[in-house]
CSV table of C-alpha atoms in Angstrom, one decimal:
chain,number,residue,atom,x,y,z
A,1007,MET,CA,97.7,116.8,131.9
A,1008,ASN,CA,100.9,118.5,133.0
A,1009,PRO,CA,100.6,122.2,132.2
A,1010,ASN,CA,104.1,122.2,130.8
A,1011,ASP,CA,103.1,119.4,128.4
A,1012,PHE,CA,100.2,121.5,127.2
A,1013,THR,CA,102.5,124.5,126.8
A,1014,SER,CA,104.9,122.5,124.7
A,1015,GLN,CA,102.1,121.2,122.5
A,1016,HIS,CA,100.8,124.8,122.1
A,1017,PHE,CA,104.2,126.0,120.9
A,1018,GLU,CA,104.6,123.0,118.5
A,1019,VAL,CA,101.2,123.6,116.9
A,1020,ALA,CA,101.7,127.4,116.6
A,1021,GLY,CA,105.2,126.9,115.2
A,1022,PHE,CA,104.0,124.4,112.6
A,1023,ILE,CA,101.2,126.8,111.5
A,1024,ARG,CA,103.6,129.6,111.1
A,1025,GLU,CA,105.9,127.3,109.1
A,1026,VAL,CA,103.1,126.2,106.8
A,1027,PHE,CA,102.0,129.8,106.0
A,1028,GLY,CA,105.7,130.7,105.3
A,1029,TYR,CA,106.2,127.9,102.9
A,1030,MET,CA,102.8,128.4,101.1
A,1031,GLU,CA,103.9,132.0,100.3
A,1032,ARG,CA,107.4,130.9,99.3
A,1033,PHE,CA,106.4,128.1,97.0
A,1034,LYS,CA,103.4,129.8,95.3
A,1035,GLY,CA,104.1,129.9,91.5
A,1036,GLN,CA,107.0,127.4,91.7
A,1037,LEU,CA,107.3,124.2,89.7
A,1038,PHE,CA,107.4,120.8,91.4
A,1039,VAL,CA,108.3,117.7,89.4
A,1040,LEU,CA,107.0,114.5,90.9
A,1041,LYS,CA,108.2,111.1,89.8
A,1042,ILE,CA,105.7,108.6,91.3
A,1043,GLU,CA,106.5,104.9,91.2
A,1044,ASP,CA,103.8,102.7,89.8
A,1045,ASP,CA,103.9,100.2,92.6
A,1046,LEU,CA,102.2,102.9,94.7
A,1047,MET,CA,99.2,102.9,92.4
A,1048,SER,CA,97.7,99.8,94.0
A,1049,HIS,CA,98.4,101.0,97.5
A,1050,PRO,CA,95.3,101.9,99.7
A,1051,LEU,CA,96.7,105.4,100.3
A,1052,PHE,CA,97.4,106.3,96.7
A,1053,PRO,CA,94.1,108.3,96.4
A,1054,VAL,CA,95.2,110.2,99.5
A,1055,LEU,CA,98.6,111.0,97.9
A,1056,MET,CA,96.8,112.2,94.7
A,1057,ARG,CA,94.5,114.3,96.8
A,1058,ASP,CA,97.5,115.9,98.5
A,1059,ILE,CA,99.0,116.7,95.1
A,1060,GLY,CA,95.7,118.4,94.3
A,1061,LEU,CA,96.0,120.5,97.4
A,1062,LEU,CA,99.5,121.6,96.4
A,1063,HIS,CA,98.3,122.6,92.9
A,1064,LYS,CA,95.3,124.5,94.4
A,1065,SER,CA,97.6,126.4,96.6
A,1066,GLY,CA,99.4,127.9,93.6
A,1067,ILE,CA,102.2,125.3,93.0
A,1068,LYS,CA,102.7,124.1,89.4
A,1069,ILE,CA,103.0,120.4,89.0
A,1070,ILE,CA,104.5,118.0,86.4
A,1071,ILE,CA,104.1,114.2,87.0
A,1072,VAL,CA,106.4,111.5,85.6
A,1073,PRO,CA,105.0,108.0,86.3
A,1074,GLY,CA,107.5,105.3,87.1
A,1075,THR,CA,106.7,102.3,85.0
A,1076,ARG,CA,109.0,99.4,85.8
A,1077,ASN,CA,106.5,97.2,87.6
A,1078,SER,CA,103.8,97.9,85.0
A,1079,ILE,CA,106.1,96.9,82.2
A,1080,ASP,CA,107.3,93.8,84.0
A,1081,ALA,CA,103.7,92.7,84.5
A,1082,GLN,CA,102.8,93.4,80.9
A,1083,LEU,CA,105.7,91.5,79.5
A,1084,LYS,CA,105.2,88.6,81.8
A,1085,ALA,CA,101.5,88.4,80.7
A,1086,TRP,CA,102.7,88.0,77.1
A,1087,GLY,CA,105.4,85.6,78.0
A,1088,LEU,CA,108.3,88.0,77.2
A,1089,GLU,CA,111.5,88.1,79.3
A,1090,SER,CA,112.7,91.3,81.0
A,1091,LYS,CA,116.4,91.8,80.6
A,1092,PHE,CA,118.5,94.5,82.3
A,1093,HIS,CA,122.1,95.7,82.2
A,1094,ASN,CA,123.4,97.9,85.0
A,1095,GLY,CA,119.8,98.6,86.0
A,1096,VAL,CA,118.7,99.6,82.4
A,1097,ARG,CA,116.1,97.6,80.6
A,1098,LEU,CA,117.1,96.1,77.2
A,1099,THR,CA,114.0,96.8,75.1
A,1100,CYS,CA,113.6,94.6,72.1
A,1101,GLU,CA,111.3,95.3,69.1
A,1102,GLU,CA,108.7,92.7,70.2
A,1103,ALA,CA,108.5,94.2,73.7
A,1104,LEU,CA,108.2,97.8,72.7
A,1105,PRO,CA,104.4,97.9,72.1
A,1106,HIS,CA,103.8,96.4,75.5
A,1107,VAL,CA,106.2,98.9,77.1
A,1108,GLU,CA,104.2,101.7,75.5
A,1109,GLN,CA,100.9,100.2,76.6
A,1110,ALA,CA,102.1,99.8,80.2
A,1111,SER,CA,103.6,103.4,80.3
A,1112,LEU,CA,100.5,105.0,78.9
A,1113,GLY,CA,98.3,102.9,81.3
A,1114,ALA,CA,100.2,104.2,84.3
A,1115,ALA,CA,99.8,107.8,83.1
A,1116,GLN,CA,96.1,107.2,82.5
A,1117,HIS,CA,95.7,105.9,86.0
A,1118,ILE,CA,97.3,109.1,87.4
A,1119,MET,CA,95.1,111.1,85.1
A,1120,SER,CA,91.9,109.6,86.5
A,1121,HIS,CA,92.9,110.5,90.1
A,1122,LEU,CA,93.8,114.0,89.1
A,1123,THR,CA,90.4,114.4,87.5
A,1124,ALA,CA,88.8,113.1,90.8
A,1125,SER,CA,90.7,115.8,92.7
A,1126,GLY,CA,89.4,118.6,90.3
A,1127,LEU,CA,92.6,119.0,88.4
A,1128,ARG,CA,93.1,119.2,84.7
A,1129,GLY,CA,95.7,116.5,83.7
A,1130,ILE,CA,97.0,116.2,80.2
A,1131,GLN,CA,99.3,113.7,78.5
A,1132,GLY,CA,101.4,114.4,75.4
A,1133,ASN,CA,104.4,113.6,73.3
A,1134,TRP,CA,106.9,116.2,74.3
A,1135,ILE,CA,110.1,114.1,74.4
A,1136,LEU,CA,112.5,113.8,71.5
A,1137,ALA,CA,114.7,110.7,72.0
A,1138,ARG,CA,117.5,108.8,70.4
A,1139,SER,CA,118.7,105.2,70.6
A,1140,MET,CA,121.3,104.3,73.2
A,1141,GLY,CA,122.8,102.0,70.6
A,1142,VAL,CA,125.4,99.5,71.4
A,1143,VAL,CA,127.6,100.2,74.4
A,1144,ASN,CA,130.6,98.0,75.3
A,1145,GLY,CA,129.1,95.2,73.3
A,1146,VAL,CA,125.6,95.5,74.9
A,1147,ASP,CA,122.8,96.3,72.4
A,1148,TYR,CA,120.1,98.4,74.1
A,1149,MET,CA,117.8,98.0,71.0
A,1150,ARG,CA,114.7,100.2,71.6
A,1151,THR,CA,115.9,101.7,74.8
A,1152,GLY,CA,116.7,105.4,74.3
A,1153,ARG,CA,118.2,108.6,75.8
A,1154,ILE,CA,116.5,112.0,75.9
A,1155,GLU,CA,117.6,114.2,73.0
A,1156,ARG,CA,115.4,117.2,73.8
A,1157,ILE,CA,112.3,118.2,75.8
A,1158,GLN,CA,109.7,120.6,74.2
A,1159,LYS,CA,110.0,123.3,76.9
A,1160,ASP,CA,107.8,125.9,75.3
A,1161,ILE,CA,104.7,123.6,75.1
A,1162,LEU,CA,105.1,122.5,78.7
A,1163,GLU,CA,105.5,126.1,79.9
A,1164,GLN,CA,102.3,127.1,78.1
A,1165,LEU,CA,100.4,124.2,79.6
A,1166,LEU,CA,101.6,125.1,83.1
A,1167,ASP,CA,100.6,128.7,82.6
A,1168,GLU,CA,97.1,127.5,81.6
A,1169,ASN,CA,96.8,125.6,84.9
A,1170,PHE,CA,97.2,122.1,83.4
A,1171,VAL,CA,99.1,119.3,85.1
A,1172,PRO,CA,101.3,117.6,82.4
A,1173,ILE,CA,101.7,113.9,82.8
A,1174,ILE,CA,104.8,112.7,80.9
A,1175,PRO,CA,105.1,108.9,80.4
A,1176,PRO,CA,108.7,107.7,79.8
A,1177,ILE,CA,108.4,107.2,76.1
A,1178,GLY,CA,110.3,109.3,73.6
A,1179,TRP,CA,110.2,109.5,69.8
A,1180,ASN,CA,112.9,110.4,67.3
A,1181,LYS,CA,112.4,112.7,64.3
A,1182,ILE,CA,111.0,110.0,62.1
A,1183,GLY,CA,108.5,108.7,64.6
A,1184,HIS,CA,110.3,105.7,66.1
A,1185,ALA,CA,109.4,105.2,69.8
A,1186,TYR,CA,112.0,104.5,72.5
A,1187,ASN,CA,111.7,103.3,76.1
A,1188,ILE,CA,113.4,105.9,78.3
A,1189,SER,CA,114.1,106.0,82.0
A,1190,SER,CA,111.5,107.7,84.1
A,1191,THR,CA,114.2,108.7,86.6
A,1192,GLU,CA,116.3,110.2,83.8
A,1193,LEU,CA,113.2,112.0,82.4
A,1194,ALA,CA,112.3,113.6,85.8
A,1195,THR,CA,115.9,114.7,86.3
A,1196,GLU,CA,116.3,116.0,82.7
A,1197,LEU,CA,113.3,118.3,83.2
A,1198,CYS,CA,115.4,120.2,85.7
A,1199,LYS,CA,117.7,121.2,82.8
A,1200,TYR,CA,114.9,122.6,80.7
A,1201,LEU,CA,112.5,124.2,83.3
A,1202,LYS,CA,113.0,126.2,86.4
A,1203,VAL,CA,112.2,123.5,89.0
A,1204,GLY,CA,111.9,124.4,92.7
A,1205,LYS,CA,111.6,120.8,93.9
A,1206,LEU,CA,112.0,117.4,92.4
A,1207,PHE,CA,110.4,114.4,94.2
A,1208,PHE,CA,111.1,110.7,93.9
A,1209,ILE,CA,108.0,109.2,95.5
A,1210,GLY,CA,108.0,105.4,96.0
A,1211,ASN,CA,108.3,102.9,98.9
A,1212,GLN,CA,111.8,104.1,100.0
A,1213,ASP,CA,111.4,106.5,102.9
A,1214,GLY,CA,114.8,108.0,102.6
A,1215,ILE,CA,118.5,107.3,103.4
A,1216,LYS,CA,119.2,105.9,106.8
A,1217,LEU,CA,122.4,107.0,108.5
A,1218,GLN,CA,123.0,103.9,110.6
A,1219,GLY,CA,125.6,101.7,109.1
A,1220,LEU,CA,126.9,104.3,106.7
A,1221,VAL,CA,130.5,105.4,106.7
A,1222,THR,CA,130.9,109.2,107.1
A,1223,GLY,CA,133.7,111.5,106.2
A,1224,LYS,CA,134.8,115.1,106.5
A,1225,ASN,CA,131.6,116.6,105.1
A,1226,THR,CA,129.1,114.1,106.6
A,1227,LYS,CA,130.4,113.4,110.1
A,1228,TYR,CA,128.0,115.9,111.7
A,1229,LEU,CA,124.9,114.7,109.9
A,1230,GLU,CA,122.1,114.1,112.5
A,1231,PRO,CA,119.5,111.4,112.0
A,1232,THR,CA,115.8,112.0,112.7
A,1233,ASP,CA,113.8,109.9,115.2
A,1234,ASN,CA,113.3,107.2,112.5
A,1235,GLY,CA,117.0,107.2,111.7
A,1236,LEU,CA,116.8,109.1,108.4
A,1237,ILE,CA,119.1,111.7,107.1
A,1238,SER,CA,116.7,114.6,106.8
A,1239,ALA,CA,118.8,116.9,104.6
A,1240,MET,CA,122.3,117.1,103.0
A,1241,ASP,CA,124.0,119.2,100.4
A,1242,VAL,CA,125.4,118.0,97.1
A,1243,ASP,CA,128.9,117.6,98.5
A,1244,GLN,CA,127.6,115.5,101.4
A,1245,ALA,CA,125.6,113.3,99.0
A,1246,GLN,CA,128.7,112.8,96.8
A,1247,GLU,CA,130.8,111.8,99.8
A,1248,LEU,CA,128.2,109.3,101.0
A,1249,LEU,CA,128.1,107.8,97.5
A,1250,GLU,CA,131.9,107.5,97.4
A,1251,LEU,CA,132.2,106.0,100.9
A,1252,ASN,CA,129.3,103.6,100.8
A,1253,SER,CA,129.1,102.1,97.3
A,1254,ASP,CA,129.1,98.7,98.8
A,1255,SER,CA,126.3,99.3,101.4
A,1256,LEU,CA,123.8,101.5,99.7
A,1257,ASN,CA,121.2,99.6,97.6
A,1258,PHE,CA,120.6,100.3,93.9
A,1259,ALA,CA,117.6,102.5,94.6
A,1260,GLN,CA,119.4,104.7,97.1
A,1261,MET,CA,122.5,105.1,94.9
A,1262,ASP,CA,120.3,105.9,91.9
A,1263,TYR,CA,118.5,108.5,93.9
A,1264,LEU,CA,121.7,110.2,95.2
A,1265,LEU,CA,123.2,110.2,91.7
A,1266,ASN,CA,120.2,111.7,90.1
A,1267,ALA,CA,119.7,114.2,93.0
A,1268,ILE,CA,123.2,115.4,92.5
A,1269,HIS,CA,122.7,115.7,88.7
A,1270,ALA,CA,119.3,117.5,89.2
A,1271,CYS,CA,120.8,120.0,91.6
A,1272,LYS,CA,123.6,120.7,89.3
A,1273,ALA,CA,121.1,121.1,86.5
A,1274,GLY,CA,119.2,123.8,88.4
A,1275,ALA,CA,116.8,122.1,90.8
A,1276,ASN,CA,116.8,123.7,94.3
A,1277,ARG,CA,115.8,120.6,96.2
A,1278,VAL,CA,115.5,116.9,95.4
A,1279,HIS,CA,113.5,114.7,97.8
A,1280,LEU,CA,113.2,111.0,98.3
A,1281,LEU,CA,110.2,110.0,100.3
A,1282,SER,CA,107.7,107.2,100.7
A,1283,GLY,CA,104.2,107.5,99.4
A,1284,GLU,CA,103.0,104.7,101.7
A,1285,PHE,CA,102.5,107.1,104.7
A,1286,GLN,CA,99.6,109.4,104.9
A,1287,GLY,CA,100.6,113.1,104.5
A,1288,SER,CA,104.2,112.4,103.7
A,1289,LEU,CA,104.3,114.7,100.7
A,1290,LEU,CA,102.6,117.6,102.6
A,1291,GLN,CA,105.0,117.1,105.5
A,1292,GLU,CA,108.0,117.2,103.2
A,1293,VAL,CA,106.8,120.4,101.5
A,1294,PHE,CA,105.6,122.4,104.4
A,1295,SER,CA,108.1,121.4,107.1
A,1296,ALA,CA,111.9,122.0,107.1
A,1297,ARG,CA,112.3,118.6,108.7
A,1298,GLY,CA,110.0,116.5,106.5
A,1299,ASP,CA,109.5,112.8,106.3
A,1300,GLY,CA,112.2,111.8,103.8
A,1301,THR,CA,115.7,112.7,102.7
A,1302,MET,CA,116.4,115.9,100.8
A,1303,VAL,CA,119.5,116.9,98.8
A,1304,TYR,CA,119.9,120.6,98.3
A,1305,ALA,CA,121.9,122.7,95.9
A,1306,ASN,CA,121.6,126.2,97.3
A,1307,GLN,CA,122.1,127.1,100.9
A,1308,TYR,CA,119.4,125.4,102.9
A,1309,SER,CA,120.5,125.9,106.5
A,1310,SER,CA,123.1,128.1,108.1
A,1311,ILE,CA,124.2,129.7,111.3
A,1312,ARG,CA,124.6,133.4,110.9
A,1313,PRO,CA,124.8,136.5,113.1
A,1314,ALA,CA,121.5,137.7,114.4
A,1315,ASN,CA,120.0,141.0,113.2
A,1316,MET,CA,117.3,143.3,114.6
A,1317,GLU,CA,114.6,141.6,112.5
A,1318,ASP,CA,115.4,138.2,114.3
A,1319,ILE,CA,114.6,139.5,117.8
A,1320,PRO,CA,110.9,138.5,117.8
A,1321,ASP,CA,111.8,135.0,116.6
A,1322,ILE,CA,114.6,134.7,119.3
A,1323,LEU,CA,112.0,135.7,122.0
A,1324,ARG,CA,109.5,133.2,120.5
A,1325,ILE,CA,111.9,130.3,120.5
A,1326,MET,CA,113.2,131.1,124.1
A,1327,GLN,CA,109.7,131.5,125.6
A,1328,ASP,CA,109.0,127.8,126.1
A,1329,TYR,CA,112.4,127.4,127.8
A,1330,ILE,CA,111.7,130.4,130.0
A,1331,ASP,CA,108.3,129.1,131.0
A,1332,LYS,CA,109.9,125.8,132.1
A,1333,GLY,CA,112.6,127.5,134.0
A,1334,PHE,CA,115.4,126.3,131.7
A,1335,LEU,CA,116.4,129.9,130.7
A,1336,VAL,CA,116.3,133.2,132.6
A,1337,PRO,CA,113.8,135.7,131.1
A,1338,ARG,CA,115.1,138.0,128.3
A,1339,THR,CA,113.5,141.1,126.9
A,1340,GLN,CA,113.7,142.8,123.5
A,1341,GLU,CA,115.9,145.5,125.0
A,1342,SER,CA,118.3,143.0,126.7
A,1343,ILE,CA,118.7,141.1,123.5
A,1344,SER,CA,119.1,144.2,121.4
A,1345,GLU,CA,121.9,145.5,123.7
A,1346,LYS,CA,124.0,142.4,123.1
A,1347,LEU,CA,122.7,141.5,119.6
A,1348,LYS,CA,126.2,141.2,118.3
A,1349,ASP,CA,126.7,138.2,120.6
A,1350,TYR,CA,123.8,136.3,119.2
A,1351,VAL,CA,123.6,133.8,116.3
A,1352,VAL,CA,120.5,132.2,114.8
A,1353,TYR,CA,120.0,128.9,112.9
A,1354,ASN,CA,118.2,129.7,109.7
A,1355,ILE,CA,116.4,127.1,107.5
A,1356,ASP,CA,114.8,128.4,104.3
A,1357,ASN,CA,114.7,131.9,105.7
A,1358,SER,CA,113.0,130.8,108.9
A,1359,ILE,CA,114.6,130.9,112.4
A,1360,HIS,CA,114.6,127.6,114.3
A,1361,GLY,CA,117.4,128.1,116.9
A,1362,CYS,CA,119.5,130.7,118.6
A,1363,GLY,CA,122.4,131.1,121.0
A,1364,ALA,CA,124.9,133.7,122.2
A,1365,LEU,CA,128.6,134.0,123.2
A,1366,HIS,CA,129.1,136.8,125.7
A,1367,GLU,CA,132.6,138.1,126.3
A,1368,PHE,CA,134.0,138.5,129.9
A,1369,GLU,CA,137.3,139.5,131.4
A,1370,ASP,CA,140.3,137.1,131.9
A,1371,GLY,CA,140.0,135.7,128.4
A,1372,MET,CA,136.7,134.0,129.2
A,1373,ALA,CA,133.3,134.0,127.4
A,1374,GLU,CA,129.8,132.6,128.3
A,1375,VAL,CA,127.8,130.3,126.1
A,1376,ALA,CA,124.2,131.4,126.8
A,1377,GLY,CA,120.6,131.5,125.5
A,1378,ILE,CA,120.7,128.1,123.6
A,1379,ALA,CA,117.2,127.5,122.4
A,1380,VAL,CA,115.6,125.5,119.6
A,1381,GLY,CA,112.1,125.6,118.2
A,1382,ALA,CA,109.7,123.0,119.6
A,1383,ASN,CA,109.4,121.0,116.3
A,1384,TYR,CA,113.2,120.8,115.9
A,1385,ARG,CA,114.6,119.7,119.2
A,1386,LYS,CA,115.8,116.3,118.0
A,1387,SER,CA,117.2,117.7,114.7
A,1388,GLY,CA,120.7,118.4,115.8
A,1389,ILE,CA,120.2,122.2,115.6
A,1390,GLY,CA,121.2,122.7,119.2
A,1391,ASP,CA,124.3,120.7,118.8
A,1392,ALA,CA,125.3,122.7,115.7
A,1393,ILE,CA,124.8,126.0,117.5
A,1394,VAL,CA,126.9,125.0,120.5
A,1395,ARG,CA,129.7,123.6,118.2
A,1396,HIS,CA,129.6,126.9,116.2
A,1397,LEU,CA,129.9,129.0,119.4
A,1398,ILE,CA,132.9,126.9,120.6
A,1399,GLU,CA,134.6,127.4,117.2
A,1400,VAL,CA,133.9,131.2,117.4
A,1401,GLY,CA,135.4,131.1,120.9
A,1402,ARG,CA,138.6,129.5,119.6
A,1403,MET,CA,138.8,131.9,116.6
A,1404,LYS,CA,138.5,134.9,119.0
A,1405,GLY,CA,141.3,133.5,121.2
A,1406,TYR,CA,139.3,132.9,124.4
A,1407,LYS,CA,141.1,130.8,126.9
A,1408,LYS,CA,138.0,129.3,128.4
A,1409,LEU,CA,134.2,129.1,127.9
A,1410,PHE,CA,131.7,128.7,130.7
A,1411,LEU,CA,128.0,128.3,131.0
A,1412,LEU,CA,125.3,128.1,133.7
A,1413,THR,CA,122.6,125.4,133.5
A,1414,THR,CA,120.0,123.8,135.7
A,1415,GLN,CA,118.7,121.0,133.5
A,1416,ALA,CA,121.1,120.3,130.6
A,1417,LEU,CA,124.2,119.0,132.3
A,1418,ASP,CA,124.5,115.7,130.5
A,1419,TRP,CA,123.9,117.4,127.1
A,1420,PHE,CA,126.7,119.9,127.6
A,1421,TYR,CA,129.1,117.2,128.9
A,1422,HIS,CA,129.3,115.6,125.4
A,1423,PHE,CA,130.8,118.8,124.0
A,1424,GLY,CA,133.6,118.5,126.5
A,1425,PHE,CA,132.4,120.8,129.2
A,1426,VAL,CA,133.3,119.8,132.8
A,1427,ASP,CA,132.0,120.8,136.2
A,1428,GLY,CA,133.3,124.0,137.6
A,1429,THR,CA,132.6,126.3,140.6
A,1430,VAL,CA,131.1,129.7,141.1
A,1431,GLU,CA,134.6,130.9,142.3
A,1432,GLU,CA,136.0,130.1,138.8
A,1433,LEU,CA,133.7,132.5,137.1
A,1434,PRO,CA,135.0,135.9,136.0
A,1435,LYS,CA,134.4,138.5,138.7
A,1436,THR,CA,131.7,140.4,136.9
A,1437,LYS,CA,129.7,137.2,136.3
A,1438,ARG,CA,130.4,135.9,139.8
A,1439,ASP,CA,129.1,139.2,141.3
A,1440,HIS,CA,125.8,138.7,139.6
A,1441,TYR,CA,125.4,135.0,140.2
A,1442,ASN,CA,121.8,134.1,141.3
A,1443,HIS,CA,122.4,132.0,144.4
A,1444,SER,CA,118.7,131.2,144.7
A,1445,ARG,CA,118.6,129.7,141.2
A,1446,LYS,CA,121.6,127.5,142.1
A,1447,SER,CA,122.7,127.0,138.5
A,1448,ARG,CA,125.5,124.5,137.9
A,1449,VAL,CA,128.7,125.9,136.4
A,1450,LEU,CA,130.4,124.2,133.5
A,1451,MET,CA,133.8,125.0,132.0
A,1452,LEU,CA,135.5,124.3,128.7
A,1453,PRO,CA,139.2,125.1,128.3
A,1454,LEU,CA,140.0,125.9,124.7
A,1455,ASP,CA,143.0,124.8,122.8
A,1456,LYS,CA,145.3,127.5,121.7
């Protein structure tokens, strides 16, 4: 094995372990709401998913589960020779179908309950949803399909405090005891209005939103896909823009997810995740990694580039070390970074540092882009691109005429930002006087527009 390969793997493993410990501490005591589609319940990896939910709960995370029931209801109605009718994605529930809808919904909840018990958790089902009829809308009678009127928040909070895992089937009752079929997606989203929800998960067979083929606009043009083509994270404004620009190309499930993610974030959820339950460990990866395995919509600030401070120096050194070991960067020390700390920026994700860079001022209206480094687990995430673009914009705002950099291995990467080949003679004198001729770094230049 190449020693450099071993070193990279070492950095990746160590970085991942640090990340997991950071997230465990951060999420302890928070509430996660999980909507789990019922078509997963027959999947061979469903017991693994439920075991992972057990691990989350045992680590101190509070859990509420909402079972998706569409497939179970379809199967139940078909078995009794009843037709399923929908309007704009909403089931029209007739009186004859309602008992079968209730039976299918409670059956899905009971299936989840049995797996929770097997994982050592205390699941509990209950009637905590007050509902009302949807009535007749634009000539369409929704019959026994309802909307959520109110959720009994106090009972749910008490159960969570007593370490139960509430399972809420999508059936609501009105004040005189009439039952209504309600949307499980609406229920999961509505919980965010009543309870302080850290994360809302939609777990099914959709692994996220793929960027390829989508039209992007002002807010979304810099979204970077992961290795499998997914949009890893976007804010509410970006989600709204994707919806508006791609109403003809997104499928119903994707549009439904984005709409409800936006509503849930506005209702108070910090994060809303869409991920597949058909891959082993996808839930844990999504919770304990900033990259994850699905698509996340976030309400509060998830990632940002900000000026570095003294507390960031150990992380800057940690991120740079792999690059230094491979000869991509010249060595830095705590003292050398501290002396020019005002030049450094860091890329922050959920209060963890995953990238850094610097813009050093020189004479003749020039500045150097330097120290670009990204954590081992995030090098295909677009973080490096974001840092370079940020430094270029800072250079423009500060009125520099030209940016330059020295590189040995990343020529092609810097070319796509507009840098062109330069010479040592074009460097400002103080940089030229300290140029390391034995290292033979290539010089790249970027003239800036006024």
